[in-house]
mmCIF file of C-alpha atoms and ligand atoms in Angstrom:
data_model
loop_
_atom_site.group_PDB
_atom_site.id
_atom_site.type_symbol
_atom_site.label_atom_id
_atom_site.label_comp_id
_atom_site.label_asym_id
_atom_site.label_seq_id
_atom_site.Cartn_x
_atom_site.Cartn_y
_atom_site.Cartn_z
ATOM 1 C CA MET A 1 -0.133 0.099 0.017
ATOM 2 C CA LEU A 2 1.337 3.418 -1.011
ATOM 3 C CA ILE A 3 2.308 6.019 2.522
ATOM 4 C CA ASP A 4 -0.138 8.384 1.812
ATOM 5 C CA LEU A 5 0.594 12.258 3.198
ATOM 6 C CA ARG A 6 -1.654 13.975 1.144
ATOM 7 C CA SER A 7 -3.786 14.463 4.201
ATOM 8 C CA ASP A 8 -4.555 12.862 7.599
ATOM 9 C CA THR A 9 -7.993 11.737 6.230
ATOM 10 C CA VAL A 10 -7.221 9.240 4.556
ATOM 11 C CA THR A 11 -6.765 6.731 7.685
ATOM 12 C CA ARG A 12 -8.926 3.603 7.979
ATOM 13 C CA PRO A 13 -10.010 2.053 10.527
ATOM 14 C CA THR A 14 -8.164 -0.355 12.710
ATOM 15 C CA PRO A 15 -9.098 -3.452 13.543
ATOM 16 C CA SER A 16 -10.256 -2.759 17.054
ATOM 17 C CA MET A 17 -11.562 0.263 16.045
ATOM 18 C CA ARG A 18 -13.654 -1.918 13.480
ATOM 19 C CA GLU A 19 -14.438 -4.291 16.890
ATOM 20 C CA ALA A 20 -15.891 -1.823 18.379
ATOM 21 C CA MET A 21 -18.171 -0.481 15.592
ATOM 22 C CA ALA A 22 -19.438 -4.081 15.169
ATOM 23 C CA ALA A 23 -19.991 -4.155 19.403
ATOM 24 C CA ALA A 24 -22.156 -0.534 19.397
ATOM 25 C CA ALA A 25 -25.754 -0.249 20.783
ATOM 26 C CA VAL A 26 -27.628 1.679 18.302
ATOM 27 C CA GLY A 27 -31.075 3.088 17.936
ATOM 28 C CA ASP A 28 -32.707 6.008 15.695
ATOM 29 C CA ASP A 29 -30.727 8.879 16.287
ATOM 30 C CA VAL A 30 -33.093 11.390 14.706
ATOM 31 C CA TYR A 31 -35.690 10.081 17.626
ATOM 32 C CA GLY A 32 -32.682 10.907 20.262
ATOM 33 C CA GLU A 33 -32.552 6.970 20.849
ATOM 34 C CA ASP A 34 -28.750 6.297 19.682
ATOM 35 C CA PRO A 35 -26.789 5.464 22.827
ATOM 36 C CA THR A 36 -23.682 5.453 21.293
ATOM 37 C CA VAL A 37 -24.302 8.578 19.540
ATOM 38 C CA ASN A 38 -25.826 10.693 22.389
ATOM 39 C CA GLU A 39 -22.717 9.071 24.901
ATOM 40 C CA LEU A 40 -20.445 10.260 22.091
ATOM 41 C CA GLU A 41 -21.804 13.781 22.009
ATOM 42 C CA GLU A 42 -21.678 14.227 26.148
ATOM 43 C CA PHE A 43 -18.547 12.800 25.962
ATOM 44 C CA THR A 44 -17.356 14.910 23.488
ATOM 45 C CA ALA A 45 -19.213 18.111 24.731
ATOM 46 C CA SER A 46 -17.628 17.505 28.850
ATOM 47 C CA LEU A 47 -13.782 17.152 26.873
ATOM 48 C CA LEU A 48 -14.370 20.511 25.447
ATOM 49 C CA GLY A 49 -15.971 22.027 28.264
ATOM 50 C CA LYS A 50 -19.375 22.798 27.148
ATOM 51 C CA ALA A 51 -22.879 21.776 27.650
ATOM 52 C CA ALA A 52 -24.199 20.012 24.791
ATOM 53 C CA GLY A 53 -23.224 18.182 21.494
ATOM 54 C CA LEU A 54 -24.017 17.314 18.126
ATOM 55 C CA PHE A 55 -23.219 14.520 16.118
ATOM 56 C CA VAL A 56 -22.862 15.328 12.609
ATOM 57 C CA PRO A 57 -21.695 13.709 9.089
ATOM 58 C CA SER A 58 -18.653 16.322 8.591
ATOM 59 C CA GLY A 59 -16.886 19.060 9.885
ATOM 60 C CA THR A 60 -18.616 20.977 6.378
ATOM 61 C CA GLN A 61 -21.847 20.557 8.044
ATOM 62 C CA SER A 62 -20.791 21.288 11.534
ATOM 63 C CA ASN A 63 -18.819 24.840 10.629
ATOM 64 C CA LEU A 64 -22.719 25.294 8.384
ATOM 65 C CA CYS A 65 -24.552 24.441 11.265
ATOM 66 C CA ALA A 66 -23.030 26.539 13.435
ATOM 67 C CA LEU A 67 -23.327 29.611 11.098
ATOM 68 C CA LEU A 68 -26.539 28.814 10.967
ATOM 69 C CA ALA A 69 -27.980 28.520 14.145
ATOM 70 C CA HIS A 70 -25.285 31.662 14.744
ATOM 71 C CA CYS A 71 -26.881 33.977 12.066
ATOM 72 C CA GLU A 72 -29.976 35.365 10.311
ATOM 73 C CA ARG A 73 -30.293 35.917 6.558
ATOM 74 C CA GLY A 74 -28.870 38.984 6.228
ATOM 75 C CA ASP A 75 -26.388 38.678 8.916
ATOM 76 C CA GLU A 76 -22.769 39.006 8.205
ATOM 77 C CA TYR A 77 -19.969 36.460 9.902
ATOM 78 C CA ILE A 78 -16.108 37.536 9.793
ATOM 79 C CA VAL A 79 -13.553 35.054 8.362
ATOM 80 C CA GLY A 80 -10.602 34.250 7.485
ATOM 81 C CA GLN A 81 -9.839 34.702 3.969
ATOM 82 C CA THR A 82 -7.953 31.445 3.608
ATOM 83 C CA ALA A 83 -10.222 29.927 6.380
ATOM 84 C CA HIS A 84 -12.101 26.314 5.649
ATOM 85 C CA THR A 85 -15.593 28.039 6.802
ATOM 86 C CA TYR A 86 -14.797 30.201 3.929
ATOM 87 C CA LYS A 87 -12.998 28.701 0.626
ATOM 88 C CA TYR A 88 -13.181 25.250 1.348
ATOM 89 C CA GLU A 89 -16.600 24.353 2.226
ATOM 90 C CA ALA A 90 -18.482 25.952 -1.084
ATOM 91 C CA GLY A 91 -19.632 28.857 -0.288
ATOM 92 C CA GLY A 92 -22.656 26.734 1.848
ATOM 93 C CA ALA A 93 -23.239 29.928 4.605
ATOM 94 C CA ALA A 94 -24.121 32.161 1.579
ATOM 95 C CA VAL A 95 -25.719 29.547 -0.366
ATOM 96 C CA LEU A 96 -27.332 27.846 2.024
ATOM 97 C CA GLY A 97 -27.696 30.782 5.175
ATOM 98 C CA SER A 98 -28.227 33.761 3.111
ATOM 99 C CA ILE A 99 -25.221 34.804 5.478
ATOM 100 C CA GLN A 100 -22.734 37.055 4.061
ATOM 101 C CA PRO A 101 -18.946 36.278 4.718
ATOM 102 C CA GLN A 102 -16.662 39.068 5.622
ATOM 103 C CA PRO A 103 -13.309 37.777 4.665
ATOM 104 C CA LEU A 104 -10.202 39.164 5.800
ATOM 105 C CA ARG A 105 -6.081 38.058 5.462
ATOM 106 C CA LEU A 106 -4.907 35.813 7.641
ATOM 107 C CA ASP A 107 -1.029 35.869 8.627
ATOM 108 C CA ARG A 108 1.400 33.039 8.083
ATOM 109 C CA ALA A 109 0.376 31.981 11.510
ATOM 110 C CA GLY A 110 -3.188 31.755 10.503
ATOM 111 C CA GLN A 111 -3.819 34.974 12.378
ATOM 112 C CA PHE A 112 -6.080 38.191 11.845
ATOM 113 C CA ASP A 113 -4.998 41.838 12.433
ATOM 114 C CA LEU A 114 -7.465 42.067 14.991
ATOM 115 C CA ALA A 115 -7.301 46.033 14.385
ATOM 116 C CA GLU A 116 -8.403 45.198 10.884
ATOM 117 C CA VAL A 117 -11.392 42.892 12.067
ATOM 118 C CA GLU A 118 -12.433 45.804 14.400
ATOM 119 C CA ALA A 119 -12.978 48.115 11.389
ATOM 120 C CA ALA A 120 -14.642 45.066 9.257
ATOM 121 C CA ILE A 121 -17.173 45.095 12.057
ATOM 122 C CA LYS A 122 -20.073 47.236 10.723
ATOM 123 C CA PRO A 123 -22.111 49.718 12.697
ATOM 124 C CA PRO A 124 -25.820 49.447 12.849
ATOM 125 C CA ASP A 125 -26.661 51.040 9.635
ATOM 126 C CA THR A 126 -29.699 50.059 7.344
ATOM 127 C CA HIS A 127 -27.044 49.877 4.343
ATOM 128 C CA PHE A 128 -24.845 47.189 6.081
ATOM 129 C CA ALA A 129 -25.675 43.168 6.481
ATOM 130 C CA ASN A 130 -25.312 42.713 10.472
ATOM 131 C CA THR A 131 -22.045 41.661 11.807
ATOM 132 C CA VAL A 132 -22.683 38.808 14.495
ATOM 133 C CA LEU A 133 -19.964 35.930 14.052
ATOM 134 C CA LEU A 134 -15.957 36.109 14.560
ATOM 135 C CA ALA A 135 -14.809 32.352 12.778
ATOM 136 C CA LEU A 136 -11.339 31.513 14.276
ATOM 137 C CA GLU A 137 -10.150 27.964 13.082
ATOM 138 C CA ASN A 138 -7.603 26.293 15.460
ATOM 139 C CA THR A 139 -4.857 24.617 14.402
ATOM 140 C CA LYS A 140 -4.758 26.791 10.456
ATOM 141 C CA ASP A 141 -2.388 24.703 8.157
ATOM 142 C CA GLY A 142 -0.983 22.857 11.218
ATOM 143 C CA HIS A 143 -0.221 25.808 13.416
ATOM 144 C CA VAL A 144 -1.650 26.043 16.739
ATOM 145 C CA LEU A 145 -3.258 29.681 17.325
ATOM 146 C CA ASP A 146 -1.463 31.701 20.084
ATOM 147 C CA PRO A 147 -3.667 31.783 22.912
ATOM 148 C CA GLN A 148 -2.754 35.286 23.645
ATOM 149 C CA TYR A 149 -4.198 36.414 20.668
ATOM 150 C CA VAL A 150 -7.259 33.817 20.907
ATOM 151 C CA ALA A 151 -7.737 36.113 24.295
ATOM 152 C CA ASP A 152 -7.394 38.972 22.432
ATOM 153 C CA ALA A 153 -9.860 37.915 19.748
ATOM 154 C CA ALA A 154 -12.469 37.114 22.376
ATOM 155 C CA ALA A 155 -12.317 40.320 23.860
ATOM 156 C CA LEU A 156 -13.048 41.757 21.113
ATOM 157 C CA ALA A 157 -15.609 40.239 19.854
ATOM 158 C CA ARG A 158 -17.092 40.114 23.266
ATOM 159 C CA ARG A 159 -16.368 43.994 23.681
ATOM 160 C CA ARG A 160 -18.349 44.276 20.122
ATOM 161 C CA ASP A 161 -20.581 42.008 20.732
ATOM 162 C CA LEU A 162 -20.268 39.244 18.428
ATOM 163 C CA ARG A 163 -20.104 35.766 18.910
ATOM 164 C CA LEU A 164 -16.978 33.694 18.656
ATOM 165 C CA HIS A 165 -16.713 30.284 16.868
ATOM 166 C CA LEU A 166 -13.857 28.170 15.916
ATOM 167 C CA ASP A 167 -13.574 25.964 13.646
ATOM 168 C CA GLY A 168 -10.975 23.108 15.645
ATOM 169 C CA ALA A 169 -10.888 20.713 13.040
ATOM 170 C CA ARG A 170 -7.571 19.606 14.071
ATOM 171 C CA LEU A 171 -8.193 20.955 17.668
ATOM 172 C CA TRP A 172 -6.604 17.800 19.521
ATOM 173 C CA ASN A 173 -3.586 18.080 17.564
ATOM 174 C CA ALA A 174 -3.742 22.054 19.131
ATOM 175 C CA ALA A 175 -3.937 20.514 22.575
ATOM 176 C CA ALA A 176 -1.609 17.706 22.139
ATOM 177 C CA ALA A 177 1.401 20.373 20.734
ATOM 178 C CA ALA A 178 0.794 22.795 23.220
ATOM 179 C CA ALA A 179 0.144 19.784 26.158
ATOM 180 C CA THR A 180 -2.768 22.254 27.431
ATOM 181 C CA ASP A 181 -6.380 20.695 28.328
ATOM 182 C CA ILE A 182 -8.749 21.085 25.091
ATOM 183 C CA ALA A 183 -10.919 22.665 27.115
ATOM 184 C CA ALA A 184 -9.166 25.890 28.449
ATOM 185 C CA LEU A 185 -8.645 25.742 23.847
ATOM 186 C CA ALA A 186 -12.489 25.707 23.328
ATOM 187 C CA GLU A 187 -13.157 27.979 26.483
ATOM 188 C CA PRO A 188 -13.363 31.498 24.774
ATOM 189 C CA PHE A 189 -15.837 30.305 22.011
ATOM 190 C CA ASP A 190 -19.360 29.961 22.097
ATOM 191 C CA THR A 191 -19.358 27.146 19.770
ATOM 192 C CA VAL A 192 -16.267 24.962 18.558
ATOM 193 C CA SER A 193 -16.582 22.627 15.684
ATOM 194 C CA VAL A 194 -14.253 19.033 16.263
ATOM 195 C CA CYS A 195 -12.921 16.329 13.823
ATOM 196 C CA LEU A 196 -12.891 12.536 14.851
ATOM 197 C CA SER A 197 -11.976 11.819 11.179
ATOM 198 C CA LYS A 198 -8.283 14.058 10.607
ATOM 199 C CA GLY A 199 -5.655 12.850 12.588
ATOM 200 C CA LEU A 200 -8.203 10.319 15.283
ATOM 201 C CA GLY A 201 -8.758 8.281 12.764
ATOM 202 C CA ALA A 202 -12.522 7.488 12.517
ATOM 203 C CA PRO A 203 -13.986 6.558 9.269
ATOM 204 C CA VAL A 204 -16.627 10.012 9.793
ATOM 205 C CA GLY A 205 -17.345 12.301 11.677
ATOM 206 C CA SER A 206 -17.530 15.608 13.770
ATOM 207 C CA VAL A 207 -18.641 16.958 17.047
ATOM 208 C CA LEU A 208 -20.123 20.468 17.226
ATOM 209 C CA VAL A 209 -20.262 21.659 20.881
ATOM 210 C CA GLY A 210 -21.625 24.757 22.485
ATOM 211 C CA ASP A 211 -24.563 25.818 24.570
ATOM 212 C CA ALA A 212 -27.959 23.758 24.837
ATOM 213 C CA ALA A 213 -30.080 26.479 23.463
ATOM 214 C CA ARG A 214 -27.290 26.939 20.404
ATOM 215 C CA VAL A 215 -26.090 23.360 19.943
ATOM 216 C CA ALA A 216 -30.498 22.408 20.050
ATOM 217 C CA SER A 217 -30.883 25.070 16.794
ATOM 218 C CA ALA A 218 -27.764 23.488 15.398
ATOM 219 C CA ARG A 219 -30.159 20.147 15.832
ATOM 220 C CA ARG A 220 -32.678 21.345 13.644
ATOM 221 C CA TRP A 221 -30.852 22.693 10.972
ATOM 222 C CA ARG A 222 -29.012 19.293 10.622
ATOM 223 C CA LYS A 223 -31.798 17.553 10.298
ATOM 224 C CA MET A 224 -32.625 20.574 7.519
ATOM 225 C CA LEU A 225 -28.953 20.014 5.362
ATOM 226 C CA GLY A 226 -29.689 15.936 5.921
ATOM 227 C CA GLY A 227 -27.915 15.400 8.484
ATOM 228 C CA GLY A 228 -29.900 13.437 10.930
ATOM 229 C CA MET A 229 -29.211 9.835 11.087
ATOM 230 C CA ARG A 230 -30.415 6.554 11.860
ATOM 231 C CA GLN A 231 -28.780 3.881 13.706
ATOM 232 C CA ALA A 232 -25.562 6.385 13.508
ATOM 233 C CA GLY A 233 -24.167 4.558 17.173
ATOM 234 C CA ILE A 234 -22.169 2.736 14.452
ATOM 235 C CA LEU A 235 -19.886 5.829 13.292
ATOM 236 C CA ALA A 236 -20.213 7.374 17.002
ATOM 237 C CA ALA A 237 -18.529 4.399 18.386
ATOM 238 C CA ALA A 238 -15.248 4.578 15.999
ATOM 239 C CA CYS A 239 -15.184 8.537 16.925
ATOM 240 C CA ARG A 240 -15.399 7.478 20.729
ATOM 241 C CA HIS A 241 -12.835 4.541 20.030
ATOM 242 C CA ALA A 242 -10.618 7.726 18.322
ATOM 243 C CA LEU A 243 -11.343 9.874 21.298
ATOM 244 C CA ASP A 244 -10.327 6.605 23.727
ATOM 245 C CA HIS A 245 -7.200 5.635 21.647
ATOM 246 C CA HIS A 246 -5.768 7.876 19.264
ATOM 247 C CA ARG A 247 -5.402 11.406 21.550
ATOM 248 C CA ASP A 248 -2.305 10.477 23.163
ATOM 249 C CA ARG A 249 -0.365 9.052 19.899
ATOM 250 C CA LEU A 250 -0.762 12.668 17.889
ATOM 251 C CA VAL A 251 2.157 13.855 19.505
ATOM 252 C CA ASP A 252 3.774 11.094 17.769
ATOM 253 C CA ASP A 253 2.750 12.388 14.547
ATOM 254 C CA HIS A 254 4.096 15.803 15.278
ATOM 255 C CA ARG A 255 7.309 14.006 15.341
ATOM 256 C CA ARG A 256 7.113 12.223 12.380
ATOM 257 C CA ALA A 257 6.166 15.461 10.665
ATOM 258 C CA GLU A 258 9.341 17.540 12.706
ATOM 259 C CA GLU A 259 11.491 14.375 11.536
ATOM 260 C CA LEU A 260 10.384 15.015 8.064
ATOM 261 C CA ALA A 261 10.888 18.616 7.877
ATOM 262 C CA ALA A 262 14.564 17.790 9.440
ATOM 263 C CA SER A 263 15.555 15.814 6.168
ATOM 264 C CA LEU A 264 13.942 17.875 3.896
ATOM 265 C CA GLN A 265 16.016 20.823 4.652
ATOM 266 C CA ASP A 266 18.910 19.311 3.725
ATOM 267 C CA CYS A 267 17.570 17.756 0.086
ATOM 268 C CA PRO A 268 18.579 19.669 -3.182
ATOM 269 C CA GLY A 269 15.473 21.477 -5.178
ATOM 270 C CA ILE A 270 13.719 22.786 -2.256
ATOM 271 C CA HIS A 271 13.572 25.935 -1.674
ATOM 272 C CA ALA A 272 11.539 26.920 1.919
ATOM 273 C CA VAL A 273 10.326 24.026 4.573
ATOM 274 C CA ILE A 274 7.781 24.866 7.034
ATOM 275 C CA HIS A 275 6.890 22.381 9.866
ATOM 276 C CA ALA A 276 3.556 22.885 11.884
ATOM 277 C CA THR A 277 2.078 20.178 14.220
ATOM 278 C CA ASN A 278 1.608 17.031 11.704
ATOM 279 C CA MET A 279 1.661 19.318 8.811
ATOM 280 C CA VAL A 280 5.208 19.534 6.311
ATOM 281 C CA PHE A 281 4.855 22.765 3.827
ATOM 282 C CA VAL A 282 7.651 22.308 1.016
ATOM 283 C CA THR A 283 7.983 25.032 -1.478
ATOM 284 C CA LEU A 284 9.966 23.685 -4.452
ATOM 285 C CA ASP A 285 12.766 25.543 -6.166
ATOM 286 C CA ASN A 286 11.551 26.753 -9.984
ATOM 287 C CA SER A 287 13.995 23.965 -11.130
ATOM 288 C CA ILE A 288 11.703 20.838 -9.726
ATOM 289 C CA ASP A 289 8.345 19.952 -11.581
ATOM 290 C CA PRO A 290 5.808 19.142 -9.082
ATOM 291 C CA THR A 291 4.362 16.821 -11.335
ATOM 292 C CA GLN A 292 7.600 14.700 -12.284
ATOM 293 C CA LEU A 293 8.241 14.812 -8.927
ATOM 294 C CA ALA A 294 5.025 13.635 -7.660
ATOM 295 C CA GLU A 295 5.197 10.537 -10.033
ATOM 296 C CA GLN A 296 8.406 9.689 -9.367
ATOM 297 C CA MET A 297 7.681 9.579 -5.675
ATOM 298 C CA ARG A 298 4.529 7.114 -6.229
ATOM 299 C CA LYS A 299 7.168 4.892 -8.008
ATOM 300 C CA GLU A 300 8.937 4.540 -4.505
ATOM 301 C CA GLY A 301 5.708 4.248 -2.677
ATOM 302 C CA VAL A 302 5.045 7.561 -1.964
ATOM 303 C CA HIS A 303 1.433 9.053 -2.932
ATOM 304 C CA ILE A 304 1.968 13.326 -2.228
ATOM 305 C CA THR A 305 -0.411 16.063 -4.333
ATOM 306 C CA PRO A 306 1.731 17.740 -6.831
ATOM 307 C CA GLY A 307 1.859 21.349 -6.560
ATOM 308 C CA ARG A 308 4.727 24.057 -5.839
ATOM 309 C CA THR A 309 4.281 24.500 -2.348
ATOM 310 C CA LEU A 310 3.567 20.170 -1.023
ATOM 311 C CA ARG A 311 1.776 20.097 2.149
ATOM 312 C CA LEU A 312 2.733 16.572 3.186
ATOM 313 C CA VAL A 313 1.239 15.262 6.644
ATOM 314 C CA THR A 314 1.642 12.408 8.749
ATOM 315 C CA HIS A 315 -0.954 10.396 10.720
ATOM 316 C CA LEU A 316 -2.252 7.540 12.239
ATOM 317 C CA ASP A 317 -0.974 5.020 9.087
ATOM 318 C CA ILE A 318 2.321 6.464 8.879
ATOM 319 C CA THR A 319 4.600 4.316 10.720
ATOM 320 C CA ASP A 320 8.331 4.877 11.462
ATOM 321 C CA ALA A 321 9.224 2.352 9.046
ATOM 322 C CA ASP A 322 6.964 4.508 6.471
ATOM 323 C CA LEU A 323 8.454 7.848 7.911
ATOM 324 C CA ASP A 324 11.911 6.666 6.727
ATOM 325 C CA GLN A 325 10.939 5.325 3.408
ATOM 326 C CA ALA A 326 9.523 8.711 2.654
ATOM 327 C CA ARG A 327 12.565 10.475 3.397
ATOM 328 C CA THR A 328 14.893 8.343 1.300
ATOM 329 C CA ALA A 329 12.351 8.449 -1.459
ATOM 330 C CA PHE A 330 12.435 12.363 -1.641
ATOM 331 C CA ALA A 331 16.248 12.584 -1.135
ATOM 332 C CA THR A 332 16.496 9.671 -3.711
ATOM 333 C CA VAL A 333 13.737 11.794 -6.192
ATOM 334 C CA LEU A 334 15.154 14.797 -5.551
ATOM 335 C CA GLN A 335 18.665 14.547 -6.315
ATOM 336 C CA SER A 336 17.433 12.684 -9.751
ATOM 337 C CA LEU A 337 15.272 15.505 -11.400
HETATM 338 C C1 PLP B 1 -11.279 19.067 7.249
HETATM 339 C C2 PLP B 1 -11.768 20.043 7.596
HETATM 340 C C3 PLP B 1 -12.641 20.344 7.693
HETATM 341 C C4 PLP B 1 -14.221 19.527 7.526
HETATM 342 O O1 PLP B 1 -14.194 19.151 6.692
HETATM 343 P P1 PLP B 1 -14.682 17.868 6.027
HETATM 344 O O2 PLP B 1 -14.309 17.243 5.160
HETATM 345 O O3 PLP B 1 -16.419 18.433 5.694
HETATM 346 O O4 PLP B 1 -15.271 16.511 7.616
HETATM 347 C C5 PLP B 1 -13.125 21.234 8.586
HETATM 348 N N1 PLP B 1 -11.994 22.535 8.788
HETATM 349 C C6 PLP B 1 -11.212 22.630 8.562
HETATM 350 C C7 PLP B 1 -9.802 23.257 8.975
HETATM 351 C C8 PLP B 1 -10.899 21.091 8.027
HETATM 352 O O5 PLP B 1 -9.445 20.809 7.732
#
């Protein structure tokens, strides 16, 4: 099997995860009767220090349910120009919610200039959409947000009467990297979306957490969006297994990404290498043809997405031996191009 460094979404359920799925107690979750889903929602909410949780099929739907629960038609949310909730969710908030995004620039660390955020908040005026929400993302391109920045952003939001949503698809990685309790990272936010299907290795699933009223509203939106699933405990069992068994090992993914970054520094044909949590970004010299590199790497058993800047991601299915093979493959192929 190819060593797949394209994303941490490519993981396959482990044998013990599949056993947990097969053994899951289930019921009809639209009736609120799936015990495994109910437990997952409660457990995830408690881990994140929130009152309630909602199990959803994807992070995209989780973020969309949150945006719909926070914003009315004609409201506006402030979001990063390169944030998932703006750029990579097919414009769902605008298309399905009549919610206007106000995208703003994020720096390399995934952070707004808070003065720009403040300036973008529209005063009450019939000309303007109502700015009601600020959306952050942690991690962003693998970067863990600076806690002081998050505190400052939250203070600004409170002062200007905005609510706060966090796209925490990889907040588990942020908690592991910072060796902090994930609840502390979630604390400033009204709602937080977390993915179980990335580095944690579940096949499907995200959870949206927040206070009971907001989550109840999001539950109604989930139904409208077609995300009300029936015997979903089979999936929730995989997510619970991931939470119980795969959180502590995220630091291994981070170490492997760091090792990969270190060996790439020394390879020819490389312009820049950035490492952050489980991601490595490699910018190639103009002399390297990215498609040719990807093809040659594939012959060496390594799957990458071609690009002038490569994103390489470590995850549950990448072992130390796989990593060694990938490092050797990069060194050999880059030498030959
Ligand atoms: C993966 C991801 C999501 C959600 O993605 P789905 O594929 O819909 O589960 C949201 N935000 C970020 C930052 C992500 O990386």
